């Protein structure tokens, strides 16, 4: 059991969606499970997300826009690991369960920017190419998903680290 405590409008809509799925499942005797994910990254990710945005900006010589101090911590899970987890849940999971799919890849925005500069062999210094803007009013300092024992018991394990 996990008590939901959404602290911003986006989190509230996600919590509402979970309750809607559960209520339909229970009301109409439909099988369901709920999968909670952390931030997913990988090929064909939406360009407005932090990783593809930073890569594009570095390659185009543009500044990296950092909201707040850049120390907001998030978990990042590679898309292939997510696909594998969902496949395992579909084939081995039990109905009416909640599966948390997390990772050990805990990074802040500045770590991601430094990593991208390093991987793209950029000789630019982070301080020279960052532009700090006001933090979003609803940004949490730390948002991470811990992998539940349920998904581990089905045999899932993260395969790709952020490195």
Short mmCIF file of C-alpha atoms in Angstrom, two decimals:
data_model
loop_
_atom_site.label_atom_id
_atom_site.label_comp_id
_atom_site.label_asym_id
_atom_site.label_seq_id
_atom_site.Cartn_x
_atom_site.Cartn_y
_atom_site.Cartn_z
CA UNK A 1 0.00 0.00 0.00
CA UNK A 2 1.28 3.44 -0.89
CA UNK A 3 -0.39 6.63 0.26
CA UNK A 4 -0.61 9.10 -2.61
CA UNK A 5 0.23 12.67 -1.68
CA UNK A 6 0.39 14.74 -4.89
CA UNK A 7 2.10 18.10 -4.39
CA UNK A 8 1.47 19.68 -7.80
CA UNK A 9 -1.23 19.65 -10.51
CA UNK A 10 0.57 17.07 -12.68
CA UNK A 11 0.99 14.66 -9.76
CA UNK A 12 -2.68 15.15 -8.87
CA UNK A 13 -3.77 14.14 -12.39
CA UNK A 14 -1.60 11.02 -12.22
CA UNK A 15 -3.11 10.08 -8.85
CA UNK A 16 -6.61 10.72 -10.22
CA UNK A 17 -5.88 8.45 -13.19
CA UNK A 18 -4.83 5.66 -10.82
CA UNK A 19 -8.08 6.01 -8.87
CA UNK A 20 -10.07 6.02 -12.12
CA UNK A 21 -8.40 2.82 -13.32
CA UNK A 22 -8.99 1.15 -9.97
CA UNK A 23 -12.63 2.25 -9.75
CA UNK A 24 -13.42 1.01 -13.28
CA UNK A 25 -11.68 -2.27 -12.60
CA UNK A 26 -13.59 -2.83 -9.39
CA UNK A 27 -16.95 -1.55 -10.68
CA UNK A 28 -16.96 -3.51 -13.92
CA UNK A 29 -14.91 -6.52 -12.78
CA UNK A 30 -12.10 -5.74 -15.21
CA UNK A 31 -8.52 -6.90 -14.66
CA UNK A 32 -6.05 -4.08 -14.11
CA UNK A 33 -2.70 -3.27 -12.66
CA UNK A 34 -1.03 0.06 -12.10
CA UNK A 35 2.52 0.75 -13.15
CA UNK A 36 4.37 3.72 -11.67
CA UNK A 37 7.44 4.85 -13.58
CA UNK A 38 10.22 7.31 -13.00
CA UNK A 39 11.62 9.48 -15.83
CA UNK A 40 12.17 7.40 -18.96
CA UNK A 41 14.93 8.28 -21.43
CA UNK A 42 16.16 6.85 -24.69
CA UNK A 43 15.66 6.90 -28.45
CA UNK A 44 12.73 8.93 -29.79
CA UNK A 45 12.15 10.68 -26.48
CA UNK A 46 10.12 13.88 -26.78
CA UNK A 47 12.46 16.73 -27.67
CA UNK A 48 11.18 19.00 -24.88
CA UNK A 49 12.49 16.64 -22.18
CA UNK A 50 15.72 17.60 -20.43
CA UNK A 51 18.10 15.06 -21.98
CA UNK A 52 17.25 15.58 -25.68
CA UNK A 53 16.95 19.34 -25.11
CA UNK A 54 20.42 19.53 -23.58
CA UNK A 55 21.93 17.37 -26.34
CA UNK A 56 20.35 19.53 -29.04
CA UNK A 57 21.43 22.75 -27.34
CA UNK A 58 25.05 21.62 -26.96
CA UNK A 59 25.22 20.46 -30.59
CA UNK A 60 23.73 23.76 -31.80
CA UNK A 61 25.91 25.90 -29.53
CA UNK A 62 22.97 27.17 -27.53
CA UNK A 63 22.75 27.78 -23.80
CA UNK A 64 21.35 25.14 -21.47
CA UNK A 65 18.37 26.57 -19.60
CA UNK A 66 18.40 25.44 -15.97
CA UNK A 67 15.27 25.98 -13.89
CA UNK A 68 16.21 26.95 -10.35
CA UNK A 69 19.60 25.83 -9.06
CA UNK A 70 19.78 22.63 -11.14
CA UNK A 71 20.01 20.44 -8.06
CA UNK A 72 16.56 18.88 -8.50
CA UNK A 73 17.03 15.12 -8.22
CA UNK A 74 15.22 12.62 -10.41
CA UNK A 75 15.50 8.95 -11.34
CA UNK A 76 16.16 8.12 -15.00
CA UNK A 77 15.34 4.69 -16.43
CA UNK A 78 16.29 3.58 -19.94
CA UNK A 79 13.34 2.84 -22.24
CA UNK A 80 14.39 -0.78 -22.92
CA UNK A 81 14.27 -1.50 -19.18
CA UNK A 82 10.75 -0.03 -19.04
CA UNK A 83 9.63 -2.18 -21.98
CA UNK A 84 11.07 -5.26 -20.29
CA UNK A 85 9.32 -4.43 -17.00
CA UNK A 86 5.95 -3.91 -18.69
CA UNK A 87 6.35 -7.17 -20.63
CA UNK A 88 7.09 -9.07 -17.42
CA UNK A 89 4.09 -7.51 -15.66
CA UNK A 90 1.79 -8.37 -18.59
CA UNK A 91 2.96 -11.97 -18.65
CA UNK A 92 3.65 -12.74 -14.98
CA UNK A 93 1.99 -9.99 -12.96
CA UNK A 94 -1.09 -10.29 -10.83
CA UNK A 95 -4.24 -8.17 -11.32
CA UNK A 96 -5.05 -5.34 -8.91
CA UNK A 97 -1.40 -4.79 -8.02
CA UNK A 98 0.69 -1.62 -8.11
CA UNK A 99 4.18 -1.99 -9.58
CA UNK A 100 6.78 0.69 -8.93
CA UNK A 101 9.48 0.66 -11.61
CA UNK A 102 12.44 2.66 -10.41
CA UNK A 103 16.17 2.78 -10.84
CA UNK A 104 19.44 3.47 -9.12
CA UNK A 105 20.13 6.22 -11.69
CA UNK A 106 19.58 9.19 -9.38
CA UNK A 107 20.87 12.40 -10.93
CA UNK A 108 20.33 16.11 -10.69
CA UNK A 109 19.96 18.41 -13.69
CA UNK A 110 23.53 19.72 -13.39
CA UNK A 111 24.87 16.14 -13.38
CA UNK A 112 22.99 15.47 -16.61
CA UNK A 113 24.36 18.62 -18.23
CA UNK A 114 27.95 17.71 -17.24
CA UNK A 115 27.49 14.15 -18.48
CA UNK A 116 26.20 15.34 -21.86
CA UNK A 117 29.11 17.76 -22.26
CA UNK A 118 31.52 14.92 -21.49
CA UNK A 119 29.89 12.39 -23.83
CA UNK A 120 29.69 14.89 -26.70
CA UNK A 121 33.39 15.69 -26.17
CA UNK A 122 32.54 19.35 -25.79
CA UNK A 123 35.35 21.60 -24.62
CA UNK A 124 32.82 24.05 -23.22
CA UNK A 125 32.57 24.66 -19.50
CA UNK A 126 29.19 24.16 -17.85
CA UNK A 127 29.24 27.65 -16.29
CA UNK A 128 29.79 29.21 -19.72
CA UNK A 129 26.83 27.57 -21.42
CA UNK A 130 24.16 27.55 -18.72
CA UNK A 131 21.43 30.07 -18.24
CA UNK A 132 19.63 29.91 -14.92
CA UNK A 133 15.96 30.84 -14.88
CA UNK A 134 13.40 30.99 -12.10
CA UNK A 135 12.37 27.58 -10.79
CA UNK A 136 8.89 26.42 -11.63
CA UNK A 137 6.63 27.01 -8.66
CA UNK A 138 5.66 23.33 -8.47
CA UNK A 139 9.05 21.70 -8.97
CA UNK A 140 9.96 19.24 -6.24
CA UNK A 141 13.59 19.07 -5.10
CA UNK A 142 13.61 15.29 -5.19
CA UNK A 143 11.27 13.01 -7.11
CA UNK A 144 12.32 9.39 -7.22
CA UNK A 145 10.59 6.05 -7.63
CA UNK A 146 11.78 3.09 -5.62
CA UNK A 147 11.48 -0.27 -7.34
CA UNK A 148 8.92 -2.39 -5.54
CA UNK A 149 9.61 -5.89 -4.35
CA UNK A 150 6.65 -7.01 -6.47
CA UNK A 151 8.40 -6.37 -9.78
CA UNK A 152 11.66 -7.81 -8.46
CA UNK A 153 9.81 -10.97 -7.42
CA UNK A 154 8.71 -11.39 -11.05
CA UNK A 155 12.35 -11.45 -12.15
CA UNK A 156 12.78 -7.88 -13.41
CA UNK A 157 16.09 -6.15 -12.95
CA UNK A 158 17.38 -2.93 -14.44
CA UNK A 159 19.91 -3.71 -17.19
CA UNK A 160 21.05 -0.30 -18.44
CA UNK A 161 22.72 2.22 -16.16
CA UNK A 162 22.92 5.91 -17.06
CA UNK A 163 26.61 5.61 -17.91
#
